[in-house]
Coordinates of C-alpha atoms and ligand atoms in Angstrom, one line a residue:
X1 CA 11.5 12.8 -2.6
X2 CA 8.5 11.3 -4.7
X3 CA 8.8 8.4 -6.5
X4 CA 8.0 10.5 -10.0
X5 CA 9.8 9.1 -13.0
X6 CA 14.0 10.1 -12.8
X7 CA 13.5 11.6 -8.9
X8 CA 15.3 9.2 -7.2
X9 CA 19.0 10.7 -6.9
X10 CA 21.1 8.7 -5.1
X11 CA 20.9 8.1 -1.8
X12 CA 22.4 10.2 1.2
X13 CA 24.8 8.3 3.3
X14 CA 22.8 7.4 6.3
X15 CA 23.8 7.3 10.0
X16 CA 22.4 4.5 11.9
X17 CA 18.7 6.1 13.5
X18 CA 19.7 7.9 17.2
X19 CA 16.4 5.8 18.9
X20 CA 15.3 2.7 17.4
X21 CA 12.2 1.1 18.1
X22 CA 11.4 0.8 21.8
X23 CA 11.8 -3.0 23.3
X24 CA 8.7 -4.8 23.0
X25 CA 7.5 -2.7 19.8
X26 CA 6.3 -5.9 18.0
X27 CA 9.9 -5.8 15.9
X28 CA 10.4 -9.7 16.9
X29 CA 7.8 -11.4 14.0
X30 CA 7.2 -9.9 10.1
X31 CA 6.1 -6.1 9.8
X32 CA 4.2 -5.8 6.2
X33 CA 4.9 -2.2 5.6
X34 CA 3.1 -0.3 2.6
X35 CA 4.1 2.9 1.4
X36 CA 1.5 5.2 -0.1
X37 CA 2.6 6.8 -3.5
X38 CA 0.8 10.3 -2.6
X39 CA 2.2 13.9 -2.9
X40 CA 4.7 15.2 0.1
X41 CA 5.6 11.0 0.5
X42 CA 9.4 11.2 1.8
X43 CA 11.0 8.0 -0.6
X44 CA 14.4 8.6 0.5
X45 CA 14.1 9.1 4.2
X46 CA 11.7 5.9 3.9
X47 CA 14.1 3.8 1.9
X48 CA 17.3 4.8 4.5
X49 CA 15.2 3.7 7.9
X50 CA 14.2 0.2 5.8
X51 CA 17.9 -0.3 5.4
X52 CA 18.3 0.7 9.6
X53 CA 16.1 -1.6 10.5
X54 CA 16.6 -4.5 8.1
X55 CA 20.3 -4.3 9.4
X56 CA 19.2 -4.6 13.1
X57 CA 17.6 -7.2 12.3
X58 CA 13.8 -6.5 11.6
X59 CA 12.2 -8.9 9.2
X60 CA 10.2 -6.7 6.5
X61 CA 7.6 -7.1 3.9
X62 CA 7.1 -3.9 1.8
X63 CA 4.3 -3.4 -0.4
X64 CA 3.2 -0.4 -2.7
X65 CA 1.1 0.7 -5.5
X66 CA 1.3 2.4 -8.1
X67 CA -1.8 4.7 -8.6
X68 CA -0.2 8.2 -9.3
X69 CA 2.4 6.5 -11.5
X70 CA -0.3 4.6 -13.6
X71 CA -2.2 7.9 -13.9
X72 CA 0.8 9.7 -15.5
X73 CA 2.0 6.8 -17.8
X74 CA -1.7 6.7 -19.0
X75 CA -1.5 10.3 -19.9
X76 CA 1.7 9.8 -21.6
X77 CA 0.7 6.9 -23.7
X78 CA -2.5 8.9 -24.9
X79 CA -4.8 6.2 -22.9
X80 CA -6.3 8.8 -20.2
X81 CA -7.4 7.5 -17.2
X82 CA -11.4 7.2 -16.5
X83 CA -12.6 7.1 -13.0
X84 CA -15.9 5.4 -12.1
X85 CA -18.1 6.4 -9.3
X86 CA -20.2 3.5 -8.0
X87 CA -24.0 4.0 -6.8
X88 CA -22.7 4.3 -3.5
X89 CA -20.5 7.1 -4.2
X90 CA -16.9 5.1 -4.6
X91 CA -14.9 6.1 -6.8
X92 CA -12.2 2.9 -9.2
X93 CA -10.3 3.2 -11.8
X94 CA -11.6 1.7 -14.7
X95 CA -9.6 -1.0 -15.7
X96 CA -9.8 -2.0 -19.3
X97 CA -7.7 -4.3 -21.0
X98 CA -5.0 -1.5 -21.8
X99 CA -4.9 0.3 -18.9
X100 CA -4.3 -3.6 -17.3
X101 CA -1.2 -3.5 -19.6
X102 CA -0.4 0.4 -18.8
X103 CA -1.1 -0.5 -14.8
X104 CA 1.3 -3.2 -14.4
X105 CA 4.2 -1.2 -16.5
X106 CA 3.5 1.6 -13.7
X107 CA 3.3 -0.3 -10.9
X108 CA 6.1 -3.4 -11.5
X109 CA 8.1 -1.5 -14.2
X110 CA 8.2 1.6 -13.0
X111 CA 7.6 2.0 -8.7
X112 CA 8.8 -1.3 -8.3
X113 CA 12.0 -1.6 -10.1
X114 CA 12.9 2.1 -8.4
X115 CA 12.1 0.9 -5.0
X116 CA 14.2 -2.5 -4.9
X117 CA 17.2 -0.5 -7.2
X118 CA 17.2 1.9 -4.6
X119 CA 17.1 0.0 -1.6
X120 CA 20.0 -2.7 -3.2
X121 CA 22.3 0.7 -3.1
X122 CA 21.6 1.1 0.8
X123 CA 22.7 -2.5 0.9
X124 CA 19.2 -4.2 1.2
X125 CA 19.1 -7.3 -0.4
X126 CA 15.5 -6.7 -1.7
X127 CA 13.6 -8.6 -4.3
X128 CA 10.5 -7.4 -6.7
X129 CA 7.8 -9.0 -7.1
X130 CA 4.5 -8.5 -8.1
X131 CA 1.2 -10.4 -6.6
X132 CA 0.8 -12.8 -9.8
X133 CA 4.3 -14.1 -8.6
X134 CA 4.2 -17.4 -6.8
X135 CA 0.5 -17.1 -6.8
X136 CA 1.0 -14.4 -4.3
X137 CA -2.2 -12.8 -4.0
X138 CA -5.6 -14.7 -5.7
X139 CA -8.7 -12.6 -5.7
X140 CA -12.2 -12.6 -8.0
X141 CA -12.3 -10.3 -10.8
X142 CA -15.4 -8.0 -10.5
X143 CA -18.0 -9.9 -12.7
X144 CA -19.8 -6.3 -13.4
X145 CA -19.0 -2.9 -12.2
X146 CA -21.8 -0.6 -11.7
X147 CA -21.2 3.2 -12.9
X148 CA -23.3 6.0 -12.4
X149 CA -22.9 8.9 -15.4
X150 CA -25.2 11.7 -15.2
X151 CA -27.6 10.2 -13.4
X152 CA -27.7 6.9 -15.4
X153 CA -26.2 3.6 -14.1
X154 CA -24.1 2.0 -16.8
X155 CA -23.0 -1.5 -16.2
X156 CA -19.3 -2.6 -17.1
X157 CA -18.6 -6.1 -17.4
X158 CA -15.4 -6.1 -19.2
X159 CA -13.1 -4.4 -16.2
X160 CA -9.9 -6.1 -14.7
X161 CA -10.4 -5.4 -10.8
X162 CA -11.0 -7.8 -7.9
X163 CA -10.1 -7.4 -4.3
X164 CA -7.2 -10.3 -2.9
X165 CA -9.2 -12.6 -1.2
X166 CA -6.7 -15.3 -0.8
X167 CA -3.0 -14.6 0.1
X168 CA -0.1 -18.0 -0.5
X169 CA 2.6 -17.2 1.5
X170 CA 5.2 -19.4 0.5
X171 CA 6.7 -17.1 -1.9
X172 CA 7.2 -14.4 0.9
X173 CA 8.7 -17.1 3.2
X174 CA 11.2 -18.4 0.9
X175 CA 12.3 -15.5 0.1
X176 CA 12.9 -14.3 3.6
X177 CA 14.2 -17.5 4.6
X178 CA 17.3 -16.9 1.8
X179 CA 17.9 -13.6 3.4
X180 CA 15.9 -11.4 0.8
X181 CA 13.2 -8.4 1.4
X182 CA 10.3 -8.8 -0.8
X183 CA 8.8 -5.5 -2.0
X184 CA 5.5 -6.7 -3.8
X185 CA 3.4 -4.4 -6.3
X186 CA -0.1 -5.3 -7.8
X187 CA -1.5 -6.7 -9.8
X188 CA -3.0 -10.1 -8.3
X189 CA -4.2 -12.5 -9.9
X190 CA -7.7 -13.6 -10.8
X191 CA -9.3 -17.2 -9.8
X192 CA -9.5 -17.5 -13.6
X193 CA -5.7 -16.6 -14.2
X194 CA -6.2 -12.9 -15.4
X195 CA -4.1 -10.2 -13.9
X196 CA -6.4 -8.0 -11.9
X197 CA -5.8 -4.3 -10.3
X198 CA -6.2 -4.9 -7.0
X199 CA -5.7 -2.0 -3.8
X200 CA -2.3 -2.5 -2.4
X201 CA -3.5 -1.0 1.2
X202 CA -6.0 -4.2 1.6
X203 CA -3.4 -6.5 -0.7
X204 CA -1.0 -5.3 2.5
X205 CA -3.8 -6.1 5.4
X206 CA -4.6 -9.4 4.1
X207 CA -0.7 -10.1 3.3
X208 CA 0.0 -9.2 6.8
X209 CA -3.1 -11.6 8.0
X210 CA -2.1 -14.4 6.1
X211 CA 2.1 -13.9 7.4
X212 CA 0.8 -13.6 11.4
X213 CA 2.7 -10.4 11.2
X214 CA 3.3 -8.8 14.4
X215 CA 2.5 -5.2 12.8
X216 CA 0.9 -3.7 9.5
X217 CA 2.2 0.0 8.8
X218 CA 0.1 1.8 6.4
X219 CA 2.3 4.9 5.7
X220 CA 0.9 8.1 3.5
X221 CA 0.8 11.7 3.3
X222 CA -1.2 12.3 6.1
X223 CA -0.5 11.9 10.0
X224 CA -3.2 9.3 10.3
X225 CA -6.6 9.0 10.6
X226 CA -7.7 12.8 11.0
X227 CA -11.1 13.5 12.8
X228 CA -11.8 16.5 10.9
X229 CA -9.6 16.0 7.7
X230 CA -7.7 18.0 6.5
X231 CA -7.1 19.4 10.8
X232 CA -3.4 17.7 11.5
X233 CA -4.2 18.6 14.7
X234 CA -7.4 16.5 14.9
X235 CA -5.1 12.9 14.9
X236 CA -7.2 9.8 16.2
X237 CA -4.3 7.9 18.1
X238 CA -5.4 4.7 19.0
X239 CA -9.0 3.0 17.7
X240 CA -9.5 -0.3 19.5
X241 CA -11.7 -2.8 17.9
X242 CA -15.8 -1.3 19.3
X243 CA -14.0 1.7 17.6
X244 CA -13.1 0.4 14.0
X245 CA -16.5 1.1 12.4
X246 CA -16.3 4.8 13.6
X247 CA -13.3 5.2 12.2
X248 CA -14.4 3.9 8.8
X249 CA -17.1 6.7 8.9
X250 CA -14.5 9.3 9.9
X251 CA -12.2 8.4 7.0
X252 CA -13.2 9.7 3.3
X253 CA -12.1 8.5 -0.3
X254 CA -9.2 6.4 -0.1
X255 CA -8.1 6.7 3.7
X256 CA -11.4 4.1 3.6
X257 CA -9.3 1.4 2.4
X258 CA -6.7 2.0 4.4
X259 CA -9.0 1.7 7.6
X260 CA -10.4 -1.5 6.1
X261 CA -6.9 -2.7 5.5
X262 CA -6.1 -2.1 9.3
X263 CA -9.2 -3.2 11.2
X264 CA -9.1 -6.4 8.8
X265 CA -5.8 -7.0 9.5
X266 CA -6.3 -7.0 13.2
X267 CA -9.1 -9.3 13.3
X268 CA -7.1 -11.3 10.9
X269 CA -4.9 -11.8 14.0
X270 CA -2.2 -8.7 13.6
X271 CA -1.4 -7.2 16.7
X272 CA -1.3 -3.6 15.7
X273 CA -1.8 -1.6 12.8
X274 CA -1.0 1.8 12.2
X275 CA -1.7 4.3 9.3
X276 CA 1.0 6.6 9.6
X277 CA 3.3 9.1 8.0
X278 CA 5.4 9.2 5.4
X279 CA 6.7 12.8 5.0
X280 CA 8.9 12.4 7.9
X281 CA 12.2 11.0 8.5
X282 CA 12.6 7.3 10.1
X283 CA 8.9 7.1 9.1
X284 CA 8.8 3.0 9.0
X285 CA 10.4 3.4 12.7
X286 CA 8.2 6.2 13.7
X287 CA 5.0 4.2 12.9
X288 CA 6.2 1.0 14.6
X289 CA 6.6 2.8 17.8
X290 CA 3.0 3.9 17.5
X291 CA 3.5 7.3 15.8
X292 CA -0.1 7.7 13.8
X293 CA -3.6 6.1 13.9
X294 CA -2.8 2.6 15.8
X295 CA -5.6 -0.1 15.5
X296 CA -5.3 -2.9 18.4
Ligands
ADP1 P1 -1.7 6.9 -0.6 O1 -1.6 6.8 -2.2 O2 0.0 7.2 -0.2 O3 -1.7 5.4 -0.1 P2 -4.6 8.1 -0.4 O4 -4.4 8.9 -1.6 O5 -4.5 6.6 -1.1 O6 -2.8 7.5 0.1 O7 -5.1 8.2 1.2 C1 -4.7 8.9 1.7 C2 -4.9 10.3 1.4 O8 -6.9 10.0 2.1 C3 -4.8 11.5 2.3 O9 -4.1 12.2 1.6 C4 -6.2 12.5 1.8 O10 -6.7 12.8 1.4 C5 -7.1 11.6 2.5 N1 -8.1 11.4 3.8 C6 -9.5 11.0 3.5 N2 -10.4 11.5 5.0 C7 -9.3 11.2 5.8 C8 -8.7 11.5 7.1 N3 -10.2 11.7 7.5 N4 -7.5 11.7 7.6 C9 -6.9 11.5 7.2 N5 -6.9 11.7 5.9 C10 -8.3 11.4 4.7

């Protein structure tokens, strides 16, 4: 089940996992889990696993993005998405004022509310918020973007995007102290007070670092970082600090952000980051057990 509009069914009755996370598998502190939105992700399995883990006492902060939903909503609203390619080949969404509004509707109005609603039906005391709420995610809005079009570099100055540079964890701590499970979506807030489109993987990594989380789990539609993408048997199972740069070179496209998020979190003190598979049952428990690409 994916997060397409209207695609969330009533949750199936779930039984407790046969095998919980093994002892000593980093479940004592907070665990930050970022759920991707790519095709093939098993949303029902994710929610059921979260419910079981929360019942067994694991403290979770859930983060998600909304890129695919933004694209679909933008098309439906007659403001089709535009993607920019930087001179270094990096692709990003052009976020003008109207796209920003659509991005907020998609992330907060669609994905976040559905996740919260679904988790609550499974008995999880979930609360939805965006990076704006409580000044959680603060970043600098990019002054200008350079975009290459037909061999010509164009400068764009009115884009609403940026990277999270500061995480104020107080709102998360208050929610967790009250027994809630925070579910966080972009946007972030710029230092000038504007909402900004921000990468949810990187924001999850920054959040894990700021919380001093015991683990960061980035779940997507691949088993982890593949040495020879898309050959799944070429999964890189573990990378230590000296190998982070090489891992970043192996990763292409949007996987680069996940490697950057995971490696920055480990460098910031998170004990372990796992890039894992959200297409399987118990995707969170599996990643907690170290299934995927483990950075430590
Ligand atoms: P999500 O939206 O679920 O967070 P993304 O689409 O942002 O996921 O990133 C996952 C994608 O990264 C994969 O579907 C795959 O197309 C791409 N990718 C690029 N290089 C690699 C690689 N070396 N190993 C695994 N995935 C890769």
